[in-house]
mmCIF file of C-alpha atoms in Angstrom:
data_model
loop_
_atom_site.group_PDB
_atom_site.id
_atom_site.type_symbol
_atom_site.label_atom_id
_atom_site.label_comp_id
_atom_site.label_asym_id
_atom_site.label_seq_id
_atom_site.Cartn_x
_atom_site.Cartn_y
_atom_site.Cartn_z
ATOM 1 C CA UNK A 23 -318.489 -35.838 -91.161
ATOM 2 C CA UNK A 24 -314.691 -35.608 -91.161
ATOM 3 C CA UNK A 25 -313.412 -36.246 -87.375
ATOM 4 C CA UNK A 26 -312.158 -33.088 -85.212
ATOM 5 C CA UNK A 27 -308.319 -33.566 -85.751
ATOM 6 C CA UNK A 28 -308.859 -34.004 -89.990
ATOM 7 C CA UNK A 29 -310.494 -30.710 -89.995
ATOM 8 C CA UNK A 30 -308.046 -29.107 -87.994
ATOM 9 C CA UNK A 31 -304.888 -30.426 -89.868
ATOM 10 C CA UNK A 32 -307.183 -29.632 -93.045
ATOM 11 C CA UNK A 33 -307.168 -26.027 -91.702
ATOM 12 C CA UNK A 34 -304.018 -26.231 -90.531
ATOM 13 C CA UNK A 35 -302.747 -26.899 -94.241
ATOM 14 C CA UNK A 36 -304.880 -24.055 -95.578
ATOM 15 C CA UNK A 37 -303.390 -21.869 -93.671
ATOM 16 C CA UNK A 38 -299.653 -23.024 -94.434
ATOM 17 C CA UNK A 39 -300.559 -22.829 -98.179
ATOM 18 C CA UNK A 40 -301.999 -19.316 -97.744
ATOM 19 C CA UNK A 41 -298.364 -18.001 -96.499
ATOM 20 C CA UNK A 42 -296.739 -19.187 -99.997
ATOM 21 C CA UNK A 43 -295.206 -17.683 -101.803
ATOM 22 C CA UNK A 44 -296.437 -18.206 -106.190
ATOM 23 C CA UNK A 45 -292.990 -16.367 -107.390
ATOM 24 C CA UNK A 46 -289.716 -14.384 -106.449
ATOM 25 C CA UNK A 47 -291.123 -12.107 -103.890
ATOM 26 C CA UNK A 48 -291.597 -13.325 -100.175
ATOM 27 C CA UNK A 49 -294.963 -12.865 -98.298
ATOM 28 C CA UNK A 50 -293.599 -12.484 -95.346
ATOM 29 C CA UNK A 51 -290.865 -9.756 -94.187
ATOM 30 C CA UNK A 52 -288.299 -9.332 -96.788
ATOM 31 C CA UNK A 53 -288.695 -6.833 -99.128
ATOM 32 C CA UNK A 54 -285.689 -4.934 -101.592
ATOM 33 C CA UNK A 55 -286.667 -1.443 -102.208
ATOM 34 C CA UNK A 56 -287.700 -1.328 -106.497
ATOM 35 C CA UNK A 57 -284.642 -2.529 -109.117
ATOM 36 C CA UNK A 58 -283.931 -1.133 -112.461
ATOM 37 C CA UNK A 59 -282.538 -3.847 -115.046
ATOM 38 C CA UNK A 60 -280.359 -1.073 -116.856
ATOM 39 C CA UNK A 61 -278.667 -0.028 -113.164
ATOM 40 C CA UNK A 62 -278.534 -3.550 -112.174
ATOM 41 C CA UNK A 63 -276.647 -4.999 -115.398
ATOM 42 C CA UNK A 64 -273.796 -1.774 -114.755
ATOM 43 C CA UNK A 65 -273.727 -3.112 -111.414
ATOM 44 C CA UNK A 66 -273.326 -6.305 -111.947
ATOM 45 C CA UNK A 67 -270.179 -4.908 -114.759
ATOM 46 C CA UNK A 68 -268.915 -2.103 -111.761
ATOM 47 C CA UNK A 69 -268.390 -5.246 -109.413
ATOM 48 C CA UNK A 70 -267.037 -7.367 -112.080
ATOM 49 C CA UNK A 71 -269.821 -10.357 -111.766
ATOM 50 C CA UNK A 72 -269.358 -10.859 -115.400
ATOM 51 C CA UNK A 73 -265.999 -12.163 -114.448
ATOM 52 C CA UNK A 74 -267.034 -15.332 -113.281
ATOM 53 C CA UNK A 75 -270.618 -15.454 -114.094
ATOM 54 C CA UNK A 76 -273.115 -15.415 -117.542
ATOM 55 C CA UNK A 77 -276.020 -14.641 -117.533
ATOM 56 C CA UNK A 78 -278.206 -15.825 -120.177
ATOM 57 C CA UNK A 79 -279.719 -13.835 -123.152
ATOM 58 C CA UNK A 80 -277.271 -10.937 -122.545
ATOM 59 C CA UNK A 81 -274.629 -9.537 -124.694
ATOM 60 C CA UNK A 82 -271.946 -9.341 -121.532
ATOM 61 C CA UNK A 83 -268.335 -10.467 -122.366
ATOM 62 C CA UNK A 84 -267.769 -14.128 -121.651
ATOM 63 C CA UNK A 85 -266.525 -14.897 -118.055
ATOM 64 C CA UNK A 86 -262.778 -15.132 -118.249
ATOM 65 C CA UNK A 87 -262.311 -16.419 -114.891
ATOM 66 C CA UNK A 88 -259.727 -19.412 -114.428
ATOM 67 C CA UNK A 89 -260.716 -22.108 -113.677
ATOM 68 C CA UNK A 90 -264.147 -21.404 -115.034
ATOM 69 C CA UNK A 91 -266.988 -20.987 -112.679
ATOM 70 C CA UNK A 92 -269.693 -23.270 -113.781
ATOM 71 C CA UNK A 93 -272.530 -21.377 -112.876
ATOM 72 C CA UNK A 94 -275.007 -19.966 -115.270
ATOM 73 C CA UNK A 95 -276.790 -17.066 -114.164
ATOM 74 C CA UNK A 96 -280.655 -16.445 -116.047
ATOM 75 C CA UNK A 97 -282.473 -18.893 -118.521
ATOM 76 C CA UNK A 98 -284.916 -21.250 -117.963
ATOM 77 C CA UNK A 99 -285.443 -22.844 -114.038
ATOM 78 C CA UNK A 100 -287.739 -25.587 -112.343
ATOM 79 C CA UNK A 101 -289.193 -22.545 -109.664
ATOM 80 C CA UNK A 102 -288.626 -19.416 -109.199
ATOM 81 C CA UNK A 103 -285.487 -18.009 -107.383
ATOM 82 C CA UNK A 104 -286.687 -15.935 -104.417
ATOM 83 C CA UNK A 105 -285.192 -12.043 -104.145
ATOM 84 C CA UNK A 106 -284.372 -12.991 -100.798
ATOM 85 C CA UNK A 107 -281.940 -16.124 -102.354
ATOM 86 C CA UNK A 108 -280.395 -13.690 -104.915
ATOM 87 C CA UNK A 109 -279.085 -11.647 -102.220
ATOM 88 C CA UNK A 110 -278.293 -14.435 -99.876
ATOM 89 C CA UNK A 111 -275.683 -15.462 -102.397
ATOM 90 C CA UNK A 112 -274.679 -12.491 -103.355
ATOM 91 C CA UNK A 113 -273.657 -10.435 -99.901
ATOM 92 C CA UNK A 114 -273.009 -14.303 -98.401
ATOM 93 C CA UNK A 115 -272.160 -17.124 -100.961
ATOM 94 C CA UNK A 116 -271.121 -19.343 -99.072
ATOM 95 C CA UNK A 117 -274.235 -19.912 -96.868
ATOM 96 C CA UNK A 118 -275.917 -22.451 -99.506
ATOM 97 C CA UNK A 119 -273.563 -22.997 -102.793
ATOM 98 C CA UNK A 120 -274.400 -24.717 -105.624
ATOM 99 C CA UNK A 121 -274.462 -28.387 -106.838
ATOM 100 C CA UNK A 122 -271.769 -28.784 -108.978
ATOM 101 C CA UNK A 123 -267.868 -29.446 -109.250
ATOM 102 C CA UNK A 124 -266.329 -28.647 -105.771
ATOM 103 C CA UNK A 125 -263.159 -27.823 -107.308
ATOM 104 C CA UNK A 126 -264.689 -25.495 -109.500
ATOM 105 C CA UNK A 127 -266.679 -23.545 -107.056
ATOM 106 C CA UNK A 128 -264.815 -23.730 -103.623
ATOM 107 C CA UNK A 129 -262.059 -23.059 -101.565
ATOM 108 C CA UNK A 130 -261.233 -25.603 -99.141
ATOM 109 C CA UNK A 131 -264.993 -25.317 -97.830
ATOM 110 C CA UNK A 132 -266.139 -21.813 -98.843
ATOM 111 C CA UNK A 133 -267.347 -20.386 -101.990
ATOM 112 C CA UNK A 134 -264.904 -19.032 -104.469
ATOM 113 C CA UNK A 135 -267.105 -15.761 -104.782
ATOM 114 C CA UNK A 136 -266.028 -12.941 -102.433
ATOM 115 C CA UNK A 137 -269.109 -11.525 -100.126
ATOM 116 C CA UNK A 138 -270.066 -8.245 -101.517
ATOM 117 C CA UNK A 139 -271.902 -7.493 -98.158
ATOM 118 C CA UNK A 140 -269.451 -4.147 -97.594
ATOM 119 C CA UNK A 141 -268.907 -3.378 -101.491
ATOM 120 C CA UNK A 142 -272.179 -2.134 -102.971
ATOM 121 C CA UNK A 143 -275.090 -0.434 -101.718
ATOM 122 C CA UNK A 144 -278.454 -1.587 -101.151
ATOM 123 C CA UNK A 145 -280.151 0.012 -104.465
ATOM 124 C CA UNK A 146 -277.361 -1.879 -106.284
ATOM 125 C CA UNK A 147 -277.863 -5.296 -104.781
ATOM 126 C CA UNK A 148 -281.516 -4.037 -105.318
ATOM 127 C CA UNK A 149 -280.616 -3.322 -108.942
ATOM 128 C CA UNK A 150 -278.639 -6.487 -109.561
ATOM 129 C CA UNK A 151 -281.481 -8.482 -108.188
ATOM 130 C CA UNK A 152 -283.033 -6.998 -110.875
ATOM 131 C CA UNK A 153 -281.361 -7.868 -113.443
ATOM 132 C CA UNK A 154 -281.049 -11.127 -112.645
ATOM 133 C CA UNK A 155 -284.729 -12.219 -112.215
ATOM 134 C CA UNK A 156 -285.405 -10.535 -115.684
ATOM 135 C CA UNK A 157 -283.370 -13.207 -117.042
ATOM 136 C CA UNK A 158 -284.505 -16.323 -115.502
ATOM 137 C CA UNK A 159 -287.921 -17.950 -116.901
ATOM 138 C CA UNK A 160 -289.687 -19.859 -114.506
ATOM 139 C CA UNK A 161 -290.780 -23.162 -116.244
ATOM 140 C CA UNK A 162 -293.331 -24.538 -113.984
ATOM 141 C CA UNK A 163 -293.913 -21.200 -111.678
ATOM 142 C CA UNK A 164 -295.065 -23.205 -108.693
ATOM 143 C CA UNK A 165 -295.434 -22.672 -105.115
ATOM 144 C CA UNK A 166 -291.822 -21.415 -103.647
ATOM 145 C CA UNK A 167 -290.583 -24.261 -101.295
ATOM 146 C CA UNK A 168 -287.335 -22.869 -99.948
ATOM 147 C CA UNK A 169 -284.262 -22.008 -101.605
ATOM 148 C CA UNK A 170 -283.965 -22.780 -104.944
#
């Protein structure tokens, strides 16, 4: 019979793995209202995303952005990327940025995308969100760990 304090931190894990998340929505608290891919990709054109950003299997004009921005937006990904990432970096990009050339994707120590938090409403982050997320493939759709 497994002691008192291995059943309880058996339990304990249970629980914890209960509250994940297996894909881009949270469990717990955050939810967008419903996206449409069509909005979402004139969105992402109306505030000029595709100026800086692909996004893979699209037909959007290449980024023209100088220096580039080396940051590829869809395609294939370890886990999935939460909603509640997607519009983290969108409306505040420079709370987690990217690995990747500092140079290419900062300003002294912010990000060189401008917050959109006061330029689009919330059915067109909602929309943009989207979009984006019908462009990434999840290779190994496991358990959501964080921000990824």
């Amino acid at each position: 019979m497994p002691s008192r304090s291995l059943r309880f931190a058996l339990a304990a894990i249970l629980l914890l793995a209960a509250g994940c998340a297996n894909g881009r929505r949270s469990p717990s608290g955050f939810r967008l209202p419903s996206g449409d891919t069509e909005r979402g990709k004139l969105a992402f054109v109306k505030n000029d995303c595709q100026t800086c950003h692909e996004v893979s299997g699209t037909d959007l004009p290449k980024p023209t952005a100088k220096p580039p921005v080396p940051v590829l937006l869809g395609g294939d990904i370890d886990i999935y990327k939460t909603d509640g990432y997607l519009v983290t970096s969108i409306i505040n990009p420079s709370h987690q940025i990217v690995r990747g050339p500092k140079e290419l994707l900062t300003v002294g120590f912010e990000s060189r995308m401008p917050s959109r938090a006061s330029d689009m409403t919330v059915q067109e982050l909602a929309d943009i969100v989207e979009f984006l997320q019908a462009h990434y493939v999840a290779r190994r759709p496991l358990m959501n760990s964080g921000y990824y």
